[in-house]
CSV table of C-alpha atoms and ligand atoms in Angstrom, one decimal:
chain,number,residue,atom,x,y,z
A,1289,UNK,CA,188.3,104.6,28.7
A,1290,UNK,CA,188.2,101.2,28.0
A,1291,UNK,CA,185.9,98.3,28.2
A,1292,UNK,CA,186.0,94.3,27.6
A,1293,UNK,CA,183.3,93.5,24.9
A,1294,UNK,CA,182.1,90.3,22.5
A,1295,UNK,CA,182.3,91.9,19.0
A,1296,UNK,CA,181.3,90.7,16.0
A,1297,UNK,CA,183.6,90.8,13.0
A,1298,UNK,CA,182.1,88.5,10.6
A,1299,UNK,CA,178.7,88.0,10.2
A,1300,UNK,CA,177.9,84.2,10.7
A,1301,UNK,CA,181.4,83.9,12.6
A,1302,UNK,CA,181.6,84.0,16.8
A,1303,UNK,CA,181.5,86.5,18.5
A,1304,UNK,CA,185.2,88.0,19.7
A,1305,UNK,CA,185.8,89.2,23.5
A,1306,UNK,CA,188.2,91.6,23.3
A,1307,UNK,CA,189.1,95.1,24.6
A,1308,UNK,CA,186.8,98.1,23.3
A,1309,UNK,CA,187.5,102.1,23.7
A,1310,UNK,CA,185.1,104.7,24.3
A,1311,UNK,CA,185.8,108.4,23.1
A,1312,UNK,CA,185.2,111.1,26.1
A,1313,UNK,CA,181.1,111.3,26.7
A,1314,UNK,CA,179.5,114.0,24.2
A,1315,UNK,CA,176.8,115.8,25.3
A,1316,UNK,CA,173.5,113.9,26.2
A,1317,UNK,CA,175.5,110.9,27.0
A,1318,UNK,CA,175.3,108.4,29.6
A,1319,UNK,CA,178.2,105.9,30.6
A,1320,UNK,CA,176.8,102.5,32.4
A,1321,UNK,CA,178.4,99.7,33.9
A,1322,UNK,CA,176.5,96.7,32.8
A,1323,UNK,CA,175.4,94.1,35.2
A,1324,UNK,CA,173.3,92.0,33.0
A,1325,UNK,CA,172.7,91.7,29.6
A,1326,UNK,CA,169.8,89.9,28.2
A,1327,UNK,CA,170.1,87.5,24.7
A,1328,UNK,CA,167.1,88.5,22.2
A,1329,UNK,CA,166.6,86.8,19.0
A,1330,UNK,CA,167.5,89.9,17.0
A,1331,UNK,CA,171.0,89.5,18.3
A,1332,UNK,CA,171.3,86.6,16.8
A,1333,UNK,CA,169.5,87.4,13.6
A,1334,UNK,CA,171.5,90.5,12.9
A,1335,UNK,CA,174.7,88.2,13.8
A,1336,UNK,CA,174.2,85.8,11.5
A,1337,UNK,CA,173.8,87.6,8.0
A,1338,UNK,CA,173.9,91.5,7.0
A,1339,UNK,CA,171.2,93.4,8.3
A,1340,UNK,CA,172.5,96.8,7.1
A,1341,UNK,CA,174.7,97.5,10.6
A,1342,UNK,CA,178.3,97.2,10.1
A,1343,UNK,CA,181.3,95.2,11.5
A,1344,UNK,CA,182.7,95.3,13.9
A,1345,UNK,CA,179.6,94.9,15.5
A,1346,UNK,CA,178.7,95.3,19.2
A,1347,UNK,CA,175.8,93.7,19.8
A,1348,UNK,CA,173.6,93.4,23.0
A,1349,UNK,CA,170.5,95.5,23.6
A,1350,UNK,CA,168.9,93.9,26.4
A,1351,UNK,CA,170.9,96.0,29.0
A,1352,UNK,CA,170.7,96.7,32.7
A,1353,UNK,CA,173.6,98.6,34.6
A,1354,UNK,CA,174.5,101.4,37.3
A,1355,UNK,CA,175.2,104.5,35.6
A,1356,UNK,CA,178.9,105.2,36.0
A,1357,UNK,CA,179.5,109.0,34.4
A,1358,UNK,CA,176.6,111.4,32.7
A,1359,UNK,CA,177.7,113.7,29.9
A,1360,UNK,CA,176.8,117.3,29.9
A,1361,UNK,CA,173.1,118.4,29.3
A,1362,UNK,CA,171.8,115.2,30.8
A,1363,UNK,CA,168.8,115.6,33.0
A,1364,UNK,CA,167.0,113.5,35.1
A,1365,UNK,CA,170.3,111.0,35.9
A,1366,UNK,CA,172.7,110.4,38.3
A,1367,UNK,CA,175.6,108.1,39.5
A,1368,UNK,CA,174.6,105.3,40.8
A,1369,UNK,CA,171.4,105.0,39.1
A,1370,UNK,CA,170.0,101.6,38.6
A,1371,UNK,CA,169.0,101.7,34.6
A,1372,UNK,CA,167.7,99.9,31.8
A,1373,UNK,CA,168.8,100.6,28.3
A,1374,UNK,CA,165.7,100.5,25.6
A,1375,UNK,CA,166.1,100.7,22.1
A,1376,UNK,CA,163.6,103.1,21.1
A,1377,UNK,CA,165.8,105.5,19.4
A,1378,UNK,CA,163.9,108.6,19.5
A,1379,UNK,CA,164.9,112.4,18.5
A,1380,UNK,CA,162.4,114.0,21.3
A,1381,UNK,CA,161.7,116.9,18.4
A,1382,UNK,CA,160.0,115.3,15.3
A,1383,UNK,CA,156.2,115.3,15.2
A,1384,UNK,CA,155.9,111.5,16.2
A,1385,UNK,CA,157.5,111.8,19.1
A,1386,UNK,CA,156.1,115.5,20.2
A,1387,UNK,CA,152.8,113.4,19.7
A,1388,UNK,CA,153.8,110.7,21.9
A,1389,UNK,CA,154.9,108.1,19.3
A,1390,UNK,CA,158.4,108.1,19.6
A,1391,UNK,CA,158.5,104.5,18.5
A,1392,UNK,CA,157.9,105.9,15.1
A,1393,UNK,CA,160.5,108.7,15.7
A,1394,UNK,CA,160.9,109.7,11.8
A,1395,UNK,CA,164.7,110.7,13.2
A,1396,UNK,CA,165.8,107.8,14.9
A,1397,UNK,CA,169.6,107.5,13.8
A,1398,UNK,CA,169.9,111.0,15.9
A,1399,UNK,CA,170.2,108.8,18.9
A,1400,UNK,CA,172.3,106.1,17.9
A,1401,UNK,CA,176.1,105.9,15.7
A,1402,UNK,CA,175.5,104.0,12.6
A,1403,UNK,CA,177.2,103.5,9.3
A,1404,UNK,CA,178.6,107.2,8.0
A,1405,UNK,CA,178.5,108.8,11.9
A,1406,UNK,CA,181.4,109.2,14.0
A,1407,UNK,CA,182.4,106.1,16.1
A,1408,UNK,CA,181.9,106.6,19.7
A,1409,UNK,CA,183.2,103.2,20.6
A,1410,UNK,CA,186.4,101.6,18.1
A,1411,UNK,CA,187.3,98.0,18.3
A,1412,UNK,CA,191.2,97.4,17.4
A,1413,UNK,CA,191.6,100.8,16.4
A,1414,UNK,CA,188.6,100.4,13.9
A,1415,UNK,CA,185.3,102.4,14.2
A,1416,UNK,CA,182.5,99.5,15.7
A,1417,UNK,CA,178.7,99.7,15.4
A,1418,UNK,CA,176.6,99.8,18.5
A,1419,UNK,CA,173.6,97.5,17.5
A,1420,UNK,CA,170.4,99.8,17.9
A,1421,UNK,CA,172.1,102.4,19.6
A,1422,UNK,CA,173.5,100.1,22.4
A,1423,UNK,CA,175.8,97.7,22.4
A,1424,UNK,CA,175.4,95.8,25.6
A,1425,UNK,CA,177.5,92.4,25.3
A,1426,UNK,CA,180.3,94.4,27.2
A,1427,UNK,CA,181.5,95.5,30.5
A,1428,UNK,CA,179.8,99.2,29.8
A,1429,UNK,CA,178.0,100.7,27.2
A,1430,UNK,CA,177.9,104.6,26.1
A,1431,UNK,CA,174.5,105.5,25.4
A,1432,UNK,CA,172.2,108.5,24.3
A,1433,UNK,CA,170.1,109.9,27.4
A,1434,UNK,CA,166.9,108.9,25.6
A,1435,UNK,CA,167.1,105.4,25.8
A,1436,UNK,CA,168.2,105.3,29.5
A,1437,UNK,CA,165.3,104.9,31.9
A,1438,UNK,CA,165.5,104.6,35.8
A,1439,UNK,CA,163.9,101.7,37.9
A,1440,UNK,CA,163.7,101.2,41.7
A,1441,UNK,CA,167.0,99.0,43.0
A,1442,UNK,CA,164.8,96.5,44.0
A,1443,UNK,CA,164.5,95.1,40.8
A,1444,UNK,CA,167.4,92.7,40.2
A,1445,UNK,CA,169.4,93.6,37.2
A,1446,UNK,CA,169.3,90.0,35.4
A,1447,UNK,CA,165.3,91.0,35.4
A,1448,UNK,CA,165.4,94.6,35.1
A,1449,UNK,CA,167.5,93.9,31.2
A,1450,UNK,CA,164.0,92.2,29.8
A,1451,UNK,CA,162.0,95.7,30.4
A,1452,UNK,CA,164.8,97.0,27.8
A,1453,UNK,CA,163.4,94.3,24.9
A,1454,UNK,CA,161.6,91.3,25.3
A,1455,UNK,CA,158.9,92.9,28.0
A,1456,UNK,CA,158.5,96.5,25.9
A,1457,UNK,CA,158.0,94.1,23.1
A,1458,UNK,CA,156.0,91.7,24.0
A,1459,UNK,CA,154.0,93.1,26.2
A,1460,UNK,CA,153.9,96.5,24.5
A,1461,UNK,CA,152.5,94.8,21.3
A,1462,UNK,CA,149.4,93.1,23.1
A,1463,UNK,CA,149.1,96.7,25.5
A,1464,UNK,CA,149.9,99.5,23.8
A,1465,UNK,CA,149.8,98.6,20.3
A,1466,UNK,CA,146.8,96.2,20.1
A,1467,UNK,CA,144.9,97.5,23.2
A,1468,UNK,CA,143.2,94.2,23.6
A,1469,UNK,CA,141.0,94.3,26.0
A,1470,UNK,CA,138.8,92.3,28.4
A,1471,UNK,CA,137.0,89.5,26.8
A,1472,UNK,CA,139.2,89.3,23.5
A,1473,UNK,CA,140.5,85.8,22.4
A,1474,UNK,CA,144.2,85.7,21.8
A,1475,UNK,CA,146.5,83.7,20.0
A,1476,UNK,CA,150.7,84.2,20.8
A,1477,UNK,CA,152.6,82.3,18.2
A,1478,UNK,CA,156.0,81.4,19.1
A,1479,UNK,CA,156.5,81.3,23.0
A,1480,UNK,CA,159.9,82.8,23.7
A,1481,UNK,CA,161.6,85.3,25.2
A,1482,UNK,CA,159.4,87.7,23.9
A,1483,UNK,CA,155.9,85.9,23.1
A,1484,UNK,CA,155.8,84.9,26.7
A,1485,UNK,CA,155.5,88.5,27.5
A,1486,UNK,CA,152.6,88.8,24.9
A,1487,UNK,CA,150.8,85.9,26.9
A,1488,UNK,CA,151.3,87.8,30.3
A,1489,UNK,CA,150.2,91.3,28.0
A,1490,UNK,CA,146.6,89.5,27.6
A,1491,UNK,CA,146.4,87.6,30.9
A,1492,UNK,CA,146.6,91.6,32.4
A,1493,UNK,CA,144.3,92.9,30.0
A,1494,UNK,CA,141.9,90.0,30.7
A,1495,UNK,CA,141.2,88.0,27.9
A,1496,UNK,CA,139.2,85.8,27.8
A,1497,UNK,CA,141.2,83.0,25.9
A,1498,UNK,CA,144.9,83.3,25.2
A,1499,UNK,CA,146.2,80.4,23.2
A,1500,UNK,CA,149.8,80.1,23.1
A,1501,UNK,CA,151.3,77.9,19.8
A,1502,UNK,CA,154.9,76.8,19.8
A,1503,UNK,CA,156.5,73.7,18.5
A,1504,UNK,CA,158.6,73.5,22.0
A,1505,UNK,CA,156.6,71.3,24.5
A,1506,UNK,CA,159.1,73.6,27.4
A,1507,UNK,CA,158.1,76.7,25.9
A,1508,UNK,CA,154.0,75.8,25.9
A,1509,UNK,CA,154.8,74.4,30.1
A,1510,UNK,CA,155.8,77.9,30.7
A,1511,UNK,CA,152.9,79.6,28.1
A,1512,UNK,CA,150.8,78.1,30.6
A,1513,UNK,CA,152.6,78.9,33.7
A,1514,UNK,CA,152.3,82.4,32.7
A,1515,UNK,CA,148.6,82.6,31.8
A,1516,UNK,CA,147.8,80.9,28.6
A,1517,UNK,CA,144.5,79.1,28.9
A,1518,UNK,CA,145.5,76.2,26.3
A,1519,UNK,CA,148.3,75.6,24.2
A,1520,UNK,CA,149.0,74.2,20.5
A,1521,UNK,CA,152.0,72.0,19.5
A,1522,UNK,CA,152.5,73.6,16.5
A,1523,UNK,CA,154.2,70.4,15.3
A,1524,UNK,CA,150.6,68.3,15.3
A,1525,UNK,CA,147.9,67.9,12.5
A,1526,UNK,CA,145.8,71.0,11.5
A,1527,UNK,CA,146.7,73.3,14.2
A,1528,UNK,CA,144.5,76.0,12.9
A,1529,UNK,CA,142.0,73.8,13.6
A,1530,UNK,CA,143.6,72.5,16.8
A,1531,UNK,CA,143.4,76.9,18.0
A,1532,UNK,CA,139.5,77.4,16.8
A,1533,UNK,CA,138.5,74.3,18.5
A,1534,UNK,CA,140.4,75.9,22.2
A,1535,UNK,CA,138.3,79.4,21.4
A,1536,UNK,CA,135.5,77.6,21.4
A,1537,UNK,CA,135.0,76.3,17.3
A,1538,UNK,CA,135.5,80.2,16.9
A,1539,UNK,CA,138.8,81.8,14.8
A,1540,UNK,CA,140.4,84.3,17.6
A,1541,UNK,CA,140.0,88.5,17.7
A,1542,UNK,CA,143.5,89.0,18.1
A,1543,UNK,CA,147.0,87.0,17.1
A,1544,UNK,CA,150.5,88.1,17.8
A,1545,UNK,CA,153.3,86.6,15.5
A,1546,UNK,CA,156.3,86.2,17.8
A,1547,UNK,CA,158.7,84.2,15.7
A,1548,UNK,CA,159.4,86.2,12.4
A,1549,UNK,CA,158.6,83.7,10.0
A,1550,UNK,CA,156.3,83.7,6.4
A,1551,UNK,CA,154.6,80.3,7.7
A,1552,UNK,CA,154.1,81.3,11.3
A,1553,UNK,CA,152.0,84.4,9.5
A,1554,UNK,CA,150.2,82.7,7.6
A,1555,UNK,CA,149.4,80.6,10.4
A,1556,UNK,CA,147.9,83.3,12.9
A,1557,UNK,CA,145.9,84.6,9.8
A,1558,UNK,CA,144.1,81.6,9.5
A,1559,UNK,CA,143.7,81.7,13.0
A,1560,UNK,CA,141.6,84.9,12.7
A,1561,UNK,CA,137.9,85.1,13.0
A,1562,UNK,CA,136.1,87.4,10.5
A,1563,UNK,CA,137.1,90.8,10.7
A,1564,UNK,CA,140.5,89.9,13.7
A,1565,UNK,CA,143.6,91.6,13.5
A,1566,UNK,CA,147.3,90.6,13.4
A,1567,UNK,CA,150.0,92.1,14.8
A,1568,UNK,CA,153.6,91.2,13.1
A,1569,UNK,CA,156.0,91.2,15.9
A,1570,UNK,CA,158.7,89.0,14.6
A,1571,UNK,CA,161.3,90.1,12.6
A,1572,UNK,CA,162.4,89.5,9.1
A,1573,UNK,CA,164.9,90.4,7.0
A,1574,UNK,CA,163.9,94.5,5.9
A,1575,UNK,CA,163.6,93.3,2.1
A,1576,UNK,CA,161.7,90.0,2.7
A,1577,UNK,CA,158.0,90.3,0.9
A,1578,UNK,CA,155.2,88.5,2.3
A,1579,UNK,CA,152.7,86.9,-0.1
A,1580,UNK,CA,148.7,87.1,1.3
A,1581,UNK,CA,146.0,85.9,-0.3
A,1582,UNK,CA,143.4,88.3,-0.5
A,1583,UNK,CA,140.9,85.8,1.2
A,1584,UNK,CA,141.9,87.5,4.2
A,1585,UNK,CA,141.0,91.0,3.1
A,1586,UNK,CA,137.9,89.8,2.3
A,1587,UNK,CA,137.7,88.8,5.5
A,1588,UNK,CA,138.4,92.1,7.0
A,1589,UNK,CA,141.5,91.2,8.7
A,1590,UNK,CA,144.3,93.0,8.8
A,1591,UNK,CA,148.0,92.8,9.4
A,1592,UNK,CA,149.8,95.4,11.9
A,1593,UNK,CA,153.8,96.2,12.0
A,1594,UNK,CA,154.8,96.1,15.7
A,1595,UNK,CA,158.4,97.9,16.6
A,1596,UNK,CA,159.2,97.6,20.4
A,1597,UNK,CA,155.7,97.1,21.4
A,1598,UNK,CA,154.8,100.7,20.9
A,1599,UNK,CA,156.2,101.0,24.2
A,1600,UNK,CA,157.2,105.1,25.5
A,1601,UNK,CA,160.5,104.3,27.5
A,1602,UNK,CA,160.1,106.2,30.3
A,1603,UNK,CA,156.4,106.1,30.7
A,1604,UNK,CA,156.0,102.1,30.2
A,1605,UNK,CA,159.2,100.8,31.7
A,1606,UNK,CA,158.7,102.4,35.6
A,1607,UNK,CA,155.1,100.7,34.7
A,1608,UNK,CA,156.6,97.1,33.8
A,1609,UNK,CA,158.7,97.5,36.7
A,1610,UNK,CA,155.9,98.5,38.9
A,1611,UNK,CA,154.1,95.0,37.6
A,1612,UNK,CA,157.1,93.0,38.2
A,1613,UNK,CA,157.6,94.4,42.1
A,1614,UNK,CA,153.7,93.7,42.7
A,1615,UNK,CA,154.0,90.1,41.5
A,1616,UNK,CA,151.9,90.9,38.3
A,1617,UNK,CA,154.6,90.3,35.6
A,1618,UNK,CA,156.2,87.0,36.3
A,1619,UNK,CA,159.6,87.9,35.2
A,1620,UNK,CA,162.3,85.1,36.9
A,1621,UNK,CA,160.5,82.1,34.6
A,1622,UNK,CA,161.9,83.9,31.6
A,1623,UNK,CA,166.0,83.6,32.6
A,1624,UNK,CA,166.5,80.4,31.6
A,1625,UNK,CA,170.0,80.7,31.7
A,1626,UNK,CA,172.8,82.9,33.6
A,1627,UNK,CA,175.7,83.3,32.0
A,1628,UNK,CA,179.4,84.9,31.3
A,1629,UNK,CA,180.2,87.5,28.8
A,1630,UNK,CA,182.8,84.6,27.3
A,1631,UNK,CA,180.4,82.2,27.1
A,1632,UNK,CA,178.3,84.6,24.8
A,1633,UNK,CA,178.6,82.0,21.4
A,1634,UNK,CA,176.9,79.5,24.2
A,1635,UNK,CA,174.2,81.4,24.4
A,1636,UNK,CA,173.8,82.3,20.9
A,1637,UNK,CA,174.3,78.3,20.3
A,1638,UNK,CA,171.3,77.5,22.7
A,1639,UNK,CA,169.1,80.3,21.0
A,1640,UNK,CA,169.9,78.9,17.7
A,1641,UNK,CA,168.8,74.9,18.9
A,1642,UNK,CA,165.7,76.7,20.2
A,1643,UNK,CA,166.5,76.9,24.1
A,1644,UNK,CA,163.5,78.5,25.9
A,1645,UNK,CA,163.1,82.0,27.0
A,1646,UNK,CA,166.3,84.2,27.4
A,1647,UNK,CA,169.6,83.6,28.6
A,1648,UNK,CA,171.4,86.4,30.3
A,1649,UNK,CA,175.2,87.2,30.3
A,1650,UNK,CA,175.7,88.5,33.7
A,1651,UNK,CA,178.8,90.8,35.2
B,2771,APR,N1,156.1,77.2,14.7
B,2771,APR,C1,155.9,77.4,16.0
B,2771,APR,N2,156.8,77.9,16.9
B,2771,APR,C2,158.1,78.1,16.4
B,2771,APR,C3,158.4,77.8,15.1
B,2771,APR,C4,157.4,77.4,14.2
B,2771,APR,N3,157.6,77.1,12.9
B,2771,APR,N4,159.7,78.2,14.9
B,2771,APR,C5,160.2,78.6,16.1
B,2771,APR,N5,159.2,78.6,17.0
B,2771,APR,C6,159.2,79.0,18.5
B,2771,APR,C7,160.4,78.5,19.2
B,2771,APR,O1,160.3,77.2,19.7
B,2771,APR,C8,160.6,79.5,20.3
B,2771,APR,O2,159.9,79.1,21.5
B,2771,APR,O3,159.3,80.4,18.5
B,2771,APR,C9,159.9,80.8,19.7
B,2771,APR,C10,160.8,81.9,19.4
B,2771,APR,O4,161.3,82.4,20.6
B,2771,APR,P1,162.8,82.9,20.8
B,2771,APR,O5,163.8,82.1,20.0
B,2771,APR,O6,163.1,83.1,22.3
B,2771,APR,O7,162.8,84.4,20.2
B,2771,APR,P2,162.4,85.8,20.8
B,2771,APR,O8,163.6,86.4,21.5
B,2771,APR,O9,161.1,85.6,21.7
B,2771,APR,O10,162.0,86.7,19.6
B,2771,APR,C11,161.0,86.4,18.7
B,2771,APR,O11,160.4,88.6,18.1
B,2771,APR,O12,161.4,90.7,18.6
B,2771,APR,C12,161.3,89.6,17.7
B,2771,APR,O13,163.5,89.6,16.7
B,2771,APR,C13,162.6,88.9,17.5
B,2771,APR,O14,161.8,87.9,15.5
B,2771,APR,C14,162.1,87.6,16.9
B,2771,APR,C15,160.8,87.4,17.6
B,2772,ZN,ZN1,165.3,92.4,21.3
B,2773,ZN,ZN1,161.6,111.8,16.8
């Protein structure tokens, strides 16, 4: 069967809309029509220089859709399902995920075709990567069951795509992974797509102060609109000091680094009271080494690696969707943007000059 996609061919060059092919589905597969498709950050990161997943490259993993045709074995799906595609790759059979980690599934390539596996999906006659085990910039994606998860048809799908990324992520990291709770002070730096869901992570687990730090006026409006308590430009003097001073002349328990960059870390260290904790989100390149000075140890802070929020697909996602129907997770402030699949370099342009929150390519 085929499909009309944006593939990558070149990394730093557009993206390409052109006609895909699926092979027939294999066992514990799931065909979906895509109706929206959100644009993460790590679309564009892994677009722009080699990340370790080959061209042609479908990218897209941010997905919502209707399932259209369930391979054999399958359970728990059917046509017509309104689903979101999350990219925790997970075996289901190693001890991480038997134990209910299967964000640290030691097997994860079982679920998803990368370099040296058979193509499921070729581009121009050529075998093409599916980003993370997706591949969502394209009229339908073949996926493993795994990362398919049901939500009610009430959600609308240009919302239900953030559960898949940005809202696992974001506010995963600050409720699953971090378990901060009542009364902690929080700092999110970096107040996009994803950090915004960190803020609304700590407004729902009640903290006390949650200090959002962005060097995007926009992005700090809508920080607050979704339950910071004071914002930081990061662009004016000292704003360490600028943070403390907001938590009361106090460094913070808790800071979430949302942006992925050496500085921004260092920054949300600093932040840190005595003893505080903080949890990596962004991304960086696999190879990149991060220099700490030991200050910090002394200190007794520590830094956490985050991957998709710690977030259990098909426990957390029916939860996320749960807070988005009962007006808990404020979800439509975050699609800044609804667009094409052809007007997918757009988007990556507007991400790029620092747009705010996600656009979302919708079929
Ligand atoms: N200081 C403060 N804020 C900054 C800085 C900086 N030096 N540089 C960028 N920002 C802000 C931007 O203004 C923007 O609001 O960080 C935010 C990043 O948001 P997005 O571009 O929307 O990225 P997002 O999709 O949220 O992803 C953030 O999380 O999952 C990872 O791979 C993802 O590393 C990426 C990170
Ligand atoms: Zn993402
Ligand atoms: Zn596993």
């Amino acid at each position: 069967m085929t499909a009309t996609a944006a593939v990558l061919h070149e990394f730093g060059g557009p993206l390409q809309i052109e006609e895909i092919r699926f092979d027939e589905l294999e066992r514990h597969e799931v065909r979906i029509r895509v109706r929206a498709s959100g644009i993460c950050r790590s679309d564009l990161t892994v677009a722009a220089t080699n990340h370790g997943f080959p061209v042609p490259l479908l990218l897209g993993h941010e997905v919502s859709g209707v399932v259209e045709e369930v391979g054999a074995g399958v359970q728990g799906l059917s046509v017509g399902d309104h689903v979101v595609g999350c990219p925790v790759n997970h075996c289901g059979r190693c001890d991480s995920c038997r134990s209910g980690r299967p964000f640290q599934c030691s097997n994860h390539g079982a679920t998803q075709r990368a370099a040296g596996l058979p193509a499921r999906v070729t581009s121009g006659g050529s075998p093409a990567t599916q980003f993370i085990g997706i591949g969502g910039f394209a009229t339908h994606a073949v996926l493993h069951e795994n990362l398919v998860v049901r939500v009610p048809a009430e959600v609308p799908f240009e919302i239900a795509c953030l559960l898949g990324c940005g809202v696992s992520t974001g506010l995963g990291a600050v409720l699953n992974t971090a378990r901060v709770q009542h009364g902690d002070s929080v700092l999110v730096v970096g107040c996009g797509g994803v950090g915004l869901n960190a803020i609304q992570g700590a407004r729902l687990a009640g903290a006390r102060r949650i200090i959002g730090l962005d060097t995007n006026d926009a992005a700090l409006d809508l920080a607050l609109q979704l339950g910071a308590t004071d914002v930081v430009n990061a662009r004016e003097d000292d704003p360490v000091a600028r943070v403390r001073a907001a938590n009361g002349g106090e460094g913070v328990s808790h800071a979430f680094e949302v942006i992925g960059l050496p500085q921004t870390l260092d920054t949300a260290l600093d932040a840190l009271r005595t003893g505080g904790q903080v949890y990596l989100v962004g991304v960086q390149k696999p190879d990149a080494v991060l220099g700490i000075p030991f200050r910090h140890f002394f200190a007794q802070k520590s830094v956490h690696g985050v991957a998709m929020g710690s977030s259990i697909p098909h426990l957390h996602i029916p939860e996320y969707a749960d807070l988005y129907l009962q007006g808990r997770l404020q979800l439509e402030p975050l699609v800044a943007n609804r667009i094409a699949l052809h007007e997918v370099n757009d988007g990556f342009e507007r991400l790029r000059r620092g747009g705010v929150a996600r656009s979302v390519i919708v079929f």
